[in-house]
Coordinates of C-alpha atoms in Angstrom, one line a residue:
X116 CA 174.1 143.7 69.1
X117 CA 172.3 144.0 65.8
X118 CA 169.6 146.6 65.4
X119 CA 167.7 144.4 63.0
X120 CA 164.1 143.8 64.2
X121 CA 161.9 140.9 63.1
X122 CA 158.8 141.9 61.3
X123 CA 155.6 140.7 63.1
X124 CA 154.2 137.6 61.6
X125 CA 150.6 138.0 60.5
X126 CA 148.1 135.2 60.1
X127 CA 147.4 136.2 56.6
X128 CA 144.0 137.0 55.1
X129 CA 140.9 136.0 57.2
X130 CA 139.2 132.9 56.0
X131 CA 135.7 133.4 54.8
X132 CA 132.7 131.2 55.7
X133 CA 132.2 128.2 53.4
X134 CA 128.5 129.1 52.8
X135 CA 129.3 132.8 52.1
X136 CA 129.4 132.4 48.3
X137 CA 126.2 130.5 48.4
X138 CA 124.5 133.2 50.4
X139 CA 125.8 135.8 48.0
X140 CA 124.3 133.8 45.1
X141 CA 121.1 133.4 47.2
X142 CA 121.2 129.7 47.0
X143 CA 121.2 129.2 50.8
X144 CA 119.1 131.4 53.0
X145 CA 119.8 132.0 56.6
X146 CA 116.2 132.7 57.5
X147 CA 114.3 129.6 58.7
X148 CA 111.1 128.8 56.8
X149 CA 108.3 126.6 58.1
X150 CA 106.5 124.2 55.8
X151 CA 103.2 125.5 54.5
X152 CA 101.3 122.6 56.2
X153 CA 102.6 123.6 59.7
X154 CA 101.8 127.3 59.1
X155 CA 98.3 126.3 57.9
X156 CA 97.7 124.2 61.1
X157 CA 98.9 127.1 63.2
X158 CA 96.5 129.5 61.5
X159 CA 93.6 127.1 62.2
X160 CA 94.0 127.7 66.0
X161 CA 94.5 131.5 65.8
X162 CA 91.6 133.8 66.8
X163 CA 90.3 136.1 64.0
X164 CA 92.1 139.3 65.3
X165 CA 95.4 137.5 65.2
X166 CA 94.6 136.1 61.7
X167 CA 94.1 139.7 60.5
X168 CA 97.4 140.8 62.1
X169 CA 99.2 137.8 60.6
X170 CA 97.9 138.5 57.1
X171 CA 99.7 141.9 57.2
X172 CA 103.1 140.4 57.6
X173 CA 103.7 139.4 54.0
X174 CA 102.0 138.7 50.7
X175 CA 102.4 134.9 51.2
X176 CA 100.8 135.0 54.7
X177 CA 98.0 137.1 53.3
X178 CA 97.3 134.5 50.7
X179 CA 97.2 131.7 53.3
X180 CA 94.9 133.7 55.6
X181 CA 92.6 134.7 52.8
X182 CA 92.4 131.2 51.4
X183 CA 88.8 130.4 50.7
X184 CA 88.9 126.9 52.0
X185 CA 89.8 128.1 55.5
X186 CA 86.6 130.2 55.8
X187 CA 84.5 127.5 54.0
X188 CA 85.5 125.2 56.8
X189 CA 84.2 127.6 59.5
X190 CA 81.0 128.0 57.6
X191 CA 80.6 124.2 57.3
X192 CA 81.1 123.8 61.0
X193 CA 78.2 126.2 61.7
X194 CA 76.0 124.5 59.0
X195 CA 75.9 127.6 56.9
X196 CA 77.6 126.3 53.7
X197 CA 75.7 124.5 51.0
X198 CA 78.0 122.8 48.6
X199 CA 75.3 122.3 46.0
X200 CA 74.3 125.9 46.1
X201 CA 78.0 127.0 45.8
X202 CA 78.5 124.7 42.8
X203 CA 75.4 126.1 41.1
X204 CA 76.5 129.7 41.7
X205 CA 79.9 128.9 40.4
X206 CA 78.5 127.4 37.2
X207 CA 76.3 130.5 36.7
X208 CA 79.2 132.9 37.2
X209 CA 81.4 131.0 34.8
X210 CA 78.6 131.0 32.2
X211 CA 78.2 134.7 32.6
X212 CA 81.9 135.3 32.2
X213 CA 81.9 133.2 29.1
X214 CA 79.0 135.2 27.6
X215 CA 80.7 138.4 28.4
X216 CA 83.9 137.3 26.8
X217 CA 82.0 136.2 23.7
X218 CA 80.4 139.6 23.6
X219 CA 83.8 141.4 23.9
X220 CA 85.2 139.3 21.1
X221 CA 82.2 140.0 18.9
X222 CA 82.6 143.8 19.6
X223 CA 86.3 143.7 18.9
X224 CA 85.8 141.9 15.6
X225 CA 83.1 144.3 14.6
X226 CA 85.2 147.3 15.5
X227 CA 88.2 146.0 13.5
X228 CA 86.1 145.3 10.4
X229 CA 84.6 148.9 10.2
X230 CA 86.4 151.6 8.0
X231 CA 87.0 155.3 8.7
X232 CA 83.9 156.4 6.8
X233 CA 81.7 153.7 8.3
X234 CA 82.0 151.5 5.2
X235 CA 83.0 148.0 5.7
X236 CA 86.3 147.1 4.2
X237 CA 86.7 143.4 4.2
X238 CA 89.9 143.4 2.3
X239 CA 91.7 145.9 4.5
X240 CA 92.1 145.2 8.2
X241 CA 94.2 147.1 10.7
X242 CA 95.4 146.1 14.2
X243 CA 96.3 148.7 16.7
X244 CA 99.4 147.6 18.6
X245 CA 99.3 150.5 21.2
X246 CA 96.7 153.1 21.9
X247 CA 97.9 155.7 24.4
X248 CA 94.4 157.1 25.0
X249 CA 93.0 153.7 25.7
X250 CA 95.8 152.8 28.1
X251 CA 95.3 156.1 30.0
X252 CA 91.5 155.6 30.2
X253 CA 92.0 152.0 31.5
X254 CA 94.4 153.2 34.2
X255 CA 92.1 155.9 35.3
X256 CA 89.2 153.4 35.5
X257 CA 91.3 151.1 37.7
X258 CA 92.3 154.0 40.0
X259 CA 88.7 155.0 40.4
X260 CA 87.7 151.5 41.2
X261 CA 90.1 151.1 44.1
X262 CA 88.2 153.2 46.6
X263 CA 84.9 151.5 45.6
X264 CA 86.5 148.1 46.1
X265 CA 87.8 149.2 49.5
X266 CA 84.4 150.5 50.4
X267 CA 82.8 147.2 49.4
X268 CA 85.2 145.2 51.5
X269 CA 83.9 146.9 54.6
X270 CA 80.8 144.8 54.2
X271 CA 82.7 141.6 54.9
X272 CA 82.4 142.2 58.6
X273 CA 86.1 142.2 59.6
X274 CA 86.7 145.9 58.7
X275 CA 83.6 146.8 60.8
X276 CA 85.5 145.5 63.9
X277 CA 88.1 147.7 65.5
X278 CA 91.1 145.9 66.9
X279 CA 92.2 146.8 70.4
X280 CA 95.7 146.6 71.9
X281 CA 94.5 143.7 74.1
X282 CA 93.5 141.7 71.1
X283 CA 89.7 142.0 71.8
X284 CA 87.3 142.9 69.0
X285 CA 85.1 145.9 69.6
X286 CA 82.3 146.6 67.1
X287 CA 82.0 149.9 65.3
X288 CA 78.2 149.5 65.3
X289 CA 78.1 152.5 67.5
X290 CA 79.4 154.7 64.7
X291 CA 77.0 153.0 62.2
X292 CA 73.7 152.4 63.9
X293 CA 72.1 149.1 63.1
X294 CA 68.8 147.7 64.1
X295 CA 69.2 144.8 66.6
X296 CA 66.3 142.9 65.1
X297 CA 68.3 142.6 61.8
X298 CA 70.9 140.5 63.6
X299 CA 68.4 137.9 64.7
X300 CA 68.4 136.3 61.2
X301 CA 72.1 136.8 60.3
X302 CA 72.5 133.2 59.3
X303 CA 69.7 133.5 56.8
X304 CA 71.6 136.1 54.8
X305 CA 74.7 133.9 54.3
X306 CA 75.2 132.9 50.7
X307 CA 77.3 129.9 49.6
X308 CA 79.6 131.5 47.0
X309 CA 83.0 130.2 46.1
X310 CA 85.7 132.9 46.5
X311 CA 83.6 134.9 48.9
X312 CA 83.5 132.6 52.0
X313 CA 85.7 135.1 54.0
X314 CA 83.2 137.9 53.3
X315 CA 80.2 135.7 54.3
X316 CA 81.9 134.6 57.5
X317 CA 82.8 138.2 58.2
X318 CA 79.1 139.1 58.2
X319 CA 78.4 136.6 60.9
X320 CA 81.5 137.5 62.9
X321 CA 80.7 141.2 62.8
X322 CA 77.2 140.6 64.1
X323 CA 77.7 138.0 66.8
X324 CA 81.3 138.3 68.0
X325 CA 80.6 141.3 70.2
X326 CA 77.8 139.5 72.1
X327 CA 79.9 136.3 72.2
X328 CA 83.0 137.8 73.8
X329 CA 80.9 140.0 76.1
X330 CA 79.4 136.8 77.6
X331 CA 82.8 135.3 78.0
X332 CA 83.9 138.4 80.0
X333 CA 80.7 138.7 82.1
X334 CA 80.8 137.7 85.8
X335 CA 77.1 136.8 86.2
X336 CA 74.1 136.2 84.1
X337 CA 72.8 139.8 84.4
X338 CA 75.9 141.4 82.9
X339 CA 75.7 140.4 79.2
X340 CA 74.6 143.1 76.8
X341 CA 72.4 140.6 75.0
X342 CA 69.7 140.9 77.7
X343 CA 70.0 144.7 77.5
X344 CA 69.9 144.9 73.7
X345 CA 66.8 142.6 73.5
X346 CA 63.9 142.8 75.9
X347 CA 61.6 140.3 74.3
X348 CA 62.3 136.7 75.6
X349 CA 61.8 135.3 72.1
X350 CA 64.4 137.7 70.7
X351 CA 66.8 136.8 73.5
X352 CA 66.3 133.1 72.8
X353 CA 67.0 133.5 69.1
X354 CA 70.2 135.4 69.8
X355 CA 71.4 132.8 72.3
X356 CA 70.7 130.1 69.8
X357 CA 72.7 131.9 67.1
X358 CA 75.6 132.4 69.6
X359 CA 75.5 128.7 70.4
X360 CA 75.9 128.0 66.7
X361 CA 78.6 130.7 66.3
X362 CA 80.6 129.1 69.2
X363 CA 81.2 126.0 67.0
X364 CA 83.6 128.1 64.8
X365 CA 85.6 129.2 67.7
X366 CA 88.7 127.0 67.6
X367 CA 91.3 129.4 69.3
X368 CA 92.8 129.0 72.7
X369 CA 90.3 129.2 75.5
X370 CA 87.3 128.2 73.5
X371 CA 86.2 125.7 76.2
X372 CA 85.9 128.4 78.8
X373 CA 84.0 130.7 76.5
X374 CA 81.6 128.0 75.4
X375 CA 81.1 126.8 79.0
X376 CA 80.0 130.3 80.0
X377 CA 77.6 130.5 77.1
X378 CA 76.1 127.1 78.0
X379 CA 75.7 128.2 81.7
X380 CA 74.0 131.4 80.6
X381 CA 71.7 129.4 78.2
X382 CA 70.8 127.0 81.0
X383 CA 69.9 129.8 83.4
X384 CA 67.7 131.4 80.7
X385 CA 66.0 128.1 79.9
X386 CA 65.2 127.3 83.5
X387 CA 63.6 130.7 83.9
X388 CA 61.5 130.2 80.8
X389 CA 60.5 126.7 81.9
X390 CA 59.2 128.0 85.2
X391 CA 57.0 130.5 83.4
X392 CA 55.7 127.7 81.1
X393 CA 55.0 125.5 84.0
X394 CA 53.0 128.2 85.8
X395 CA 50.9 128.7 82.6
X396 CA 50.4 125.0 82.4
X397 CA 49.1 124.7 85.9
X398 CA 46.9 127.7 85.5
X399 CA 45.5 126.4 82.2
X400 CA 46.6 129.6 80.3
X401 CA 46.8 128.0 76.9
X402 CA 46.7 131.0 74.7
X403 CA 48.8 133.2 77.1
X404 CA 51.9 132.1 78.9
X405 CA 51.9 128.5 77.6
X406 CA 51.9 129.6 74.0
X407 CA 54.4 132.5 74.5
X408 CA 57.0 130.5 76.4
X409 CA 56.6 127.4 74.3
X410 CA 57.7 129.5 71.3
X411 CA 60.6 130.9 73.3
X412 CA 61.8 127.4 74.2
X413 CA 61.5 126.2 70.6
X414 CA 63.5 129.2 69.4
X415 CA 66.2 128.5 72.0
X416 CA 67.0 124.9 71.4
X417 CA 64.0 123.2 69.7
X418 CA 61.9 123.2 72.9
X419 CA 62.7 119.6 74.0
X420 CA 62.7 120.6 77.6
X421 CA 59.3 122.2 77.3
X422 CA 57.9 119.2 75.4
X423 CA 59.1 116.9 78.2
X424 CA 57.6 119.1 80.9
X425 CA 54.2 119.2 79.0
X426 CA 54.1 115.4 78.7
X427 CA 55.3 114.8 82.3
X428 CA 52.7 117.2 83.8
X429 CA 49.8 116.1 81.6
X430 CA 46.7 114.9 83.3
X431 CA 46.6 111.7 81.2
X432 CA 49.8 110.5 82.8
X433 CA 49.4 112.0 86.2
X434 CA 45.8 110.8 86.7
X435 CA 45.8 107.6 84.6
X436 CA 44.0 105.7 87.5
X437 CA 40.9 107.8 86.7
X438 CA 40.7 106.2 83.3
X439 CA 40.1 102.7 84.7
X440 CA 41.6 99.8 86.6
X441 CA 42.4 96.4 85.0
X442 CA 41.1 94.6 88.1
X443 CA 37.6 95.5 87.1
X444 CA 37.9 92.9 84.3
X445 CA 38.7 90.3 86.9
X446 CA 36.1 91.4 89.4
X447 CA 33.3 91.4 86.8
X448 CA 34.3 88.1 85.3
X449 CA 31.6 85.3 85.2
X450 CA 32.1 81.6 85.5
X451 CA 34.4 80.5 82.7
X452 CA 34.5 83.9 81.0
X453 CA 36.3 87.2 81.6
X454 CA 34.7 90.6 81.2
X455 CA 36.3 93.0 78.7
X456 CA 33.7 95.7 79.0
X457 CA 35.9 97.7 81.5
X458 CA 38.9 97.6 79.2
X459 CA 36.7 98.8 76.3
X460 CA 35.6 101.7 78.5
X461 CA 39.2 102.5 79.5
X462 CA 40.4 102.7 75.9
X463 CA 37.4 104.9 75.0
X464 CA 38.1 107.4 77.8
X465 CA 41.8 107.4 76.8
X466 CA 41.0 108.1 73.2
X467 CA 38.8 111.1 74.1
X468 CA 41.5 112.5 76.4
X469 CA 44.1 112.1 73.8
X470 CA 42.1 113.9 71.1
X471 CA 41.5 116.8 73.5
X472 CA 45.3 117.1 74.1
X473 CA 45.9 117.1 70.4
X474 CA 43.9 120.3 70.2
X475 CA 45.9 121.9 73.0
X476 CA 49.2 120.9 71.3
X477 CA 48.1 122.6 68.1
X478 CA 47.3 125.8 70.0
X479 CA 50.4 125.9 72.2
X480 CA 53.4 124.7 70.2
X481 CA 54.6 125.9 66.8
X482 CA 54.2 123.5 63.8
X483 CA 57.9 122.9 63.7
X484 CA 57.9 121.3 67.2
X485 CA 57.7 117.5 67.3
X486 CA 55.3 117.1 70.2
X487 CA 52.7 114.6 69.1
X488 CA 54.9 111.6 68.6
X489 CA 56.5 111.8 72.1
X490 CA 53.1 112.3 73.5
X491 CA 51.9 109.2 71.6
X492 CA 54.7 107.2 73.1
X493 CA 53.7 108.2 76.6
X494 CA 50.1 107.1 75.8
X495 CA 51.5 103.8 74.7
X496 CA 53.2 103.4 78.1
X497 CA 49.8 104.0 79.8
X498 CA 48.2 101.2 77.8
X499 CA 51.1 98.9 78.3
X500 CA 50.9 99.3 82.1
X501 CA 47.2 98.6 82.0
X502 CA 47.3 95.4 79.9
X503 CA 50.4 94.0 81.6
X504 CA 48.7 94.1 85.0
X505 CA 45.6 92.6 83.6
X506 CA 47.4 89.7 81.9
X507 CA 49.5 89.0 85.0
X508 CA 46.3 88.7 87.1
X509 CA 44.4 86.6 84.5
X510 CA 47.1 84.1 83.7
X511 CA 47.3 82.3 87.1
X512 CA 43.6 82.3 87.5
X513 CA 42.6 80.7 84.2
X514 CA 44.4 80.1 81.0
X515 CA 41.1 80.6 79.1
X516 CA 40.7 84.0 80.7
X517 CA 44.2 84.9 79.7
X518 CA 43.8 83.9 76.1
X519 CA 40.5 85.7 75.8
X520 CA 41.9 88.8 77.4
X521 CA 44.9 89.0 75.1
X522 CA 43.0 88.5 71.9
X523 CA 40.1 90.7 72.9
X524 CA 42.1 93.6 74.1
X525 CA 44.3 93.4 71.0
X526 CA 41.1 93.9 68.9
X527 CA 40.0 96.8 71.1
X528 CA 43.5 98.4 70.7
X529 CA 43.2 98.3 66.9
X530 CA 39.9 100.1 67.1
X531 CA 41.5 102.5 69.6
X532 CA 44.2 103.3 67.1
X533 CA 41.7 104.2 64.4
X534 CA 39.9 106.6 66.8
X535 CA 43.0 108.8 67.4
X536 CA 43.3 112.0 65.3
X537 CA 46.7 113.6 64.3
X538 CA 47.7 117.2 64.1
X539 CA 47.6 119.1 60.8
X540 CA 51.4 118.7 60.3
X541 CA 51.9 115.1 61.3
X542 CA 49.2 113.2 59.5
X543 CA 51.6 111.4 57.1
X544 CA 53.7 109.7 59.8
X545 CA 51.2 109.6 62.7
X546 CA 49.4 106.4 61.7
X547 CA 52.6 104.6 61.1
X548 CA 53.7 105.6 64.6
X549 CA 50.4 104.3 66.0
X550 CA 50.9 100.9 64.4
X551 CA 54.5 100.7 65.8
X552 CA 53.1 101.6 69.2
X553 CA 50.5 98.8 69.2
X554 CA 53.1 96.3 68.1
X555 CA 55.5 97.5 70.8
X556 CA 52.8 97.1 73.5
X557 CA 51.9 93.5 72.6
X558 CA 55.4 92.3 71.6
X559 CA 56.4 91.2 75.2
X560 CA 53.3 89.0 75.5
X561 CA 53.4 87.2 72.1
X562 CA 55.6 84.3 73.0
X563 CA 53.7 83.4 76.2
X564 CA 50.4 83.8 74.4
X565 CA 51.3 81.5 71.5
X566 CA 52.7 78.9 73.8
X567 CA 49.6 78.9 76.1
X568 CA 47.3 78.9 73.1
X569 CA 49.0 75.8 71.6
X570 CA 48.9 73.9 74.9
X571 CA 45.3 74.9 75.5
X572 CA 44.3 73.7 72.0
X573 CA 46.0 70.4 72.6
X574 CA 44.3 69.8 75.9
X575 CA 40.9 70.9 74.6
X576 CA 41.3 68.7 71.5
X577 CA 42.2 65.7 73.7
X578 CA 39.2 66.3 75.9
X579 CA 36.9 66.7 72.9
X580 CA 38.2 63.4 71.4
X581 CA 37.7 61.6 74.7
X582 CA 34.2 62.9 75.1
X583 CA 33.4 61.8 71.5
X584 CA 34.6 58.3 72.2
X585 CA 32.6 58.1 75.4
X586 CA 29.5 59.2 73.6
X587 CA 30.0 56.7 70.8
X588 CA 30.5 53.9 73.4
X589 CA 27.3 54.9 75.2
X590 CA 25.4 55.1 71.9
X591 CA 26.5 51.5 70.9
X592 CA 25.5 50.2 74.2
X593 CA 22.1 51.8 74.0
X594 CA 21.6 50.4 70.5
X595 CA 22.4 46.8 71.7
X596 CA 20.1 47.2 74.6
X597 CA 17.4 48.3 72.2
X598 CA 17.9 45.3 70.0
X599 CA 17.9 42.8 73.0
X600 CA 15.1 44.4 74.9
X601 CA 12.4 41.9 73.5
X602 CA 14.5 38.7 74.1
X603 CA 13.9 36.5 77.2
X604 CA 17.3 36.0 78.7
X605 CA 16.5 32.9 80.7
X606 CA 14.9 31.1 77.8
X607 CA 17.6 32.1 75.4
X608 CA 20.2 30.8 77.9
X609 CA 18.3 27.5 78.3
X610 CA 18.0 27.0 74.5
X611 CA 21.7 27.7 74.1
X612 CA 22.7 25.1 76.7
X613 CA 20.4 22.5 75.1
X614 CA 21.9 23.1 71.7
X615 CA 25.3 22.9 73.2
X616 CA 24.6 19.5 74.7
X617 CA 23.2 18.2 71.5
X618 CA 26.3 19.3 69.6
X619 CA 28.7 17.8 72.2
X620 CA 26.9 14.5 72.7
X621 CA 26.2 13.8 69.0
X622 CA 29.5 12.1 68.3
X623 CA 28.9 9.6 71.1
X624 CA 25.6 8.3 69.6
X625 CA 26.8 8.2 66.0
X626 CA 28.9 5.0 66.0
X627 CA 30.2 3.2 62.9
X628 CA 28.3 0.0 61.7
X629 CA 30.4 -3.0 61.3
X630 CA 29.4 -5.9 58.9
X631 CA 28.1 -9.1 60.4
X632 CA 30.9 -11.1 58.9
X633 CA 33.5 -9.0 60.8
X634 CA 35.1 -10.6 63.8
X635 CA 34.4 -7.5 65.7
X636 CA 30.7 -7.5 64.9
X637 CA 28.3 -7.9 67.8
X638 CA 24.6 -7.7 68.3
X639 CA 22.7 -5.7 70.9
X640 CA 19.5 -6.9 72.3
X641 CA 18.0 -3.5 71.6
X642 CA 18.9 -0.4 69.9
X643 CA 19.0 2.9 71.7
X644 CA 16.5 5.5 71.0
X645 CA 17.4 8.9 69.9
X646 CA 18.8 11.3 72.4
X647 CA 16.4 13.6 74.0
X648 CA 18.0 16.4 75.9
X649 CA 21.2 14.4 76.1
X650 CA 19.8 11.3 77.9
X651 CA 19.7 7.8 76.6
X652 CA 16.3 6.0 77.0
X653 CA 16.1 2.2 76.3
X654 CA 13.3 0.7 74.2
X655 CA 12.1 -1.5 77.0
X656 CA 12.5 -0.3 80.6
X657 CA 12.6 -3.8 82.0
X658 CA 15.6 -4.7 80.0
X659 CA 17.5 -1.4 80.5
X660 CA 20.3 -3.1 82.3
X661 CA 20.7 -5.8 79.7
X662 CA 20.7 -3.3 76.9
X663 CA 23.9 -1.9 78.1
X664 CA 25.7 -5.3 77.8
X665 CA 27.0 -6.8 74.6
X666 CA 25.1 -9.9 73.5
X667 CA 26.9 -13.2 72.9
X668 CA 27.0 -14.1 69.3
X669 CA 24.9 -17.2 68.4
X670 CA 26.1 -19.4 65.7
X671 CA 23.6 -20.1 63.0
X672 CA 24.4 -22.6 60.3
X673 CA 28.0 -22.3 61.2
X674 CA 28.0 -18.6 61.1
X675 CA 27.8 -16.0 63.9
X676 CA 24.7 -14.1 63.5
X677 CA 24.5 -10.6 64.9
X678 CA 21.1 -9.0 65.3
X679 CA 20.4 -6.5 62.6
X680 CA 20.7 -2.8 63.4
X681 CA 18.7 0.0 62.0
X682 CA 20.4 1.5 59.0
X683 CA 18.5 4.9 59.2
X684 CA 20.8 7.7 58.2
X685 CA 21.7 10.1 61.0
X686 CA 20.8 13.8 60.7
X687 CA 23.4 16.3 59.8
X688 CA 25.0 18.2 62.7
X689 CA 23.9 21.8 62.9
X690 CA 26.5 24.5 62.1
X691 CA 24.8 27.6 63.5
X692 CA 23.2 28.5 66.7
X693 CA 19.8 29.0 65.1
X694 CA 20.0 25.6 63.5
X695 CA 20.9 24.1 66.9
X696 CA 17.8 25.8 68.5
X697 CA 15.5 24.4 65.8

């Protein structure tokens, strides 16, 4: 058997990773990197302590955390940033830098142009490429400026807050005593300066963050240190108002819970102040409790709750029945006319009461509180209720009453508006508000009033026209009776009938005359007389019968002879009634 042994087969050299050369060349990095947009969004939701911790991780993170736009956004949310002021300050700073640079250039040019003996040598100029003394002095100046810069950065507010292991912020105000009253106007000290937004926000954070987070940790409304640090209710209200504004910049996790606790505490405080204000209102303590707690409410949230309570509990609105009743105008109305004296007295008493309350408003509320305009709106509601009831009662009783009531009370309302007096701070807009109030009161009644007025005008016009026609007819009849009063009716009637018979019978008596040679000619024994009252009388009574017969023609000398008839011409027939009577 052979002693030869097979050498072990090795797998050869170990294959290296494909990306190993790229990693060596630093082309591919194994560390994951988030986009800057995602990191910026994450930073927006971090609390301030975590932001300060995050800024210490790297230079890049520090630049992102200290970015001025991030802190400008927080100041804008709180309403502390004025872009116009920031632009103005930036332009002023740039102009100062430009002037300083021009001064340095002028100084450098002057130094280069001066010789060793102090004589100007314009032809010989020298430039120092390196000055060891100058470089050493500049480095020493920069070294001395570092502690000063560090000391100045403490004023930004963040370095004045000590970071605890739990992530809560504890103020170092205990080490550096600070007057609590100085914190009540912290927002007034904020300046809108580009590049210093972080420092300005730090002032606010260092002053208000301890109170804000203490309220979030408190179990009941007596635990917060804000009520132990400030004993004056007005100071407490001002601090709570600032904390409410500061809560708008809290965008980190749990901000809803912290803001909810702050709102609950503010509501409890406001209710307590409202009770004191109401007690002063009922007691009539104008210069005491009413004035004191009105200023507290205005400092807290503008005082809207106090204004509503003052208007709701005012005697004008609670006892408006004492000013007058609209039914008095109906009860005192006469026949065909409504009485507007009660409405005039009502508006007069209301004007006097309103002007008295204006004096109270000026004494109780600060000038910044908008009390008069809401109070004026309430007064308009009182007038609206009064005239609406009056119009509703007058309309079904008489349209004329309704029309007189609307037009008359509108005129009285205009005089009422002129009698009101404004406060010293609301004179410019007060009278415009009064005009709007009057228009709002009468606006619901305009359509009905115009329609009823048009119908009433039509009916009244038709009645007047009918009455005029009746009077004219009666006048004509009376004139005719006057003209005919001296005429005998029976005689006039008889004369008329006689004339009528003459006219009717005249064609019968007027007959044509035929010549004697005519075969139709005939002779009558006698001619008829003229008609008298329409009757025919013969010439001879004895021969009346024979006169009606036609006579027999008698031949004479071979000719038929007809008795001759009268050829007297007949009178002309009358054409008028007067001619017939003649």
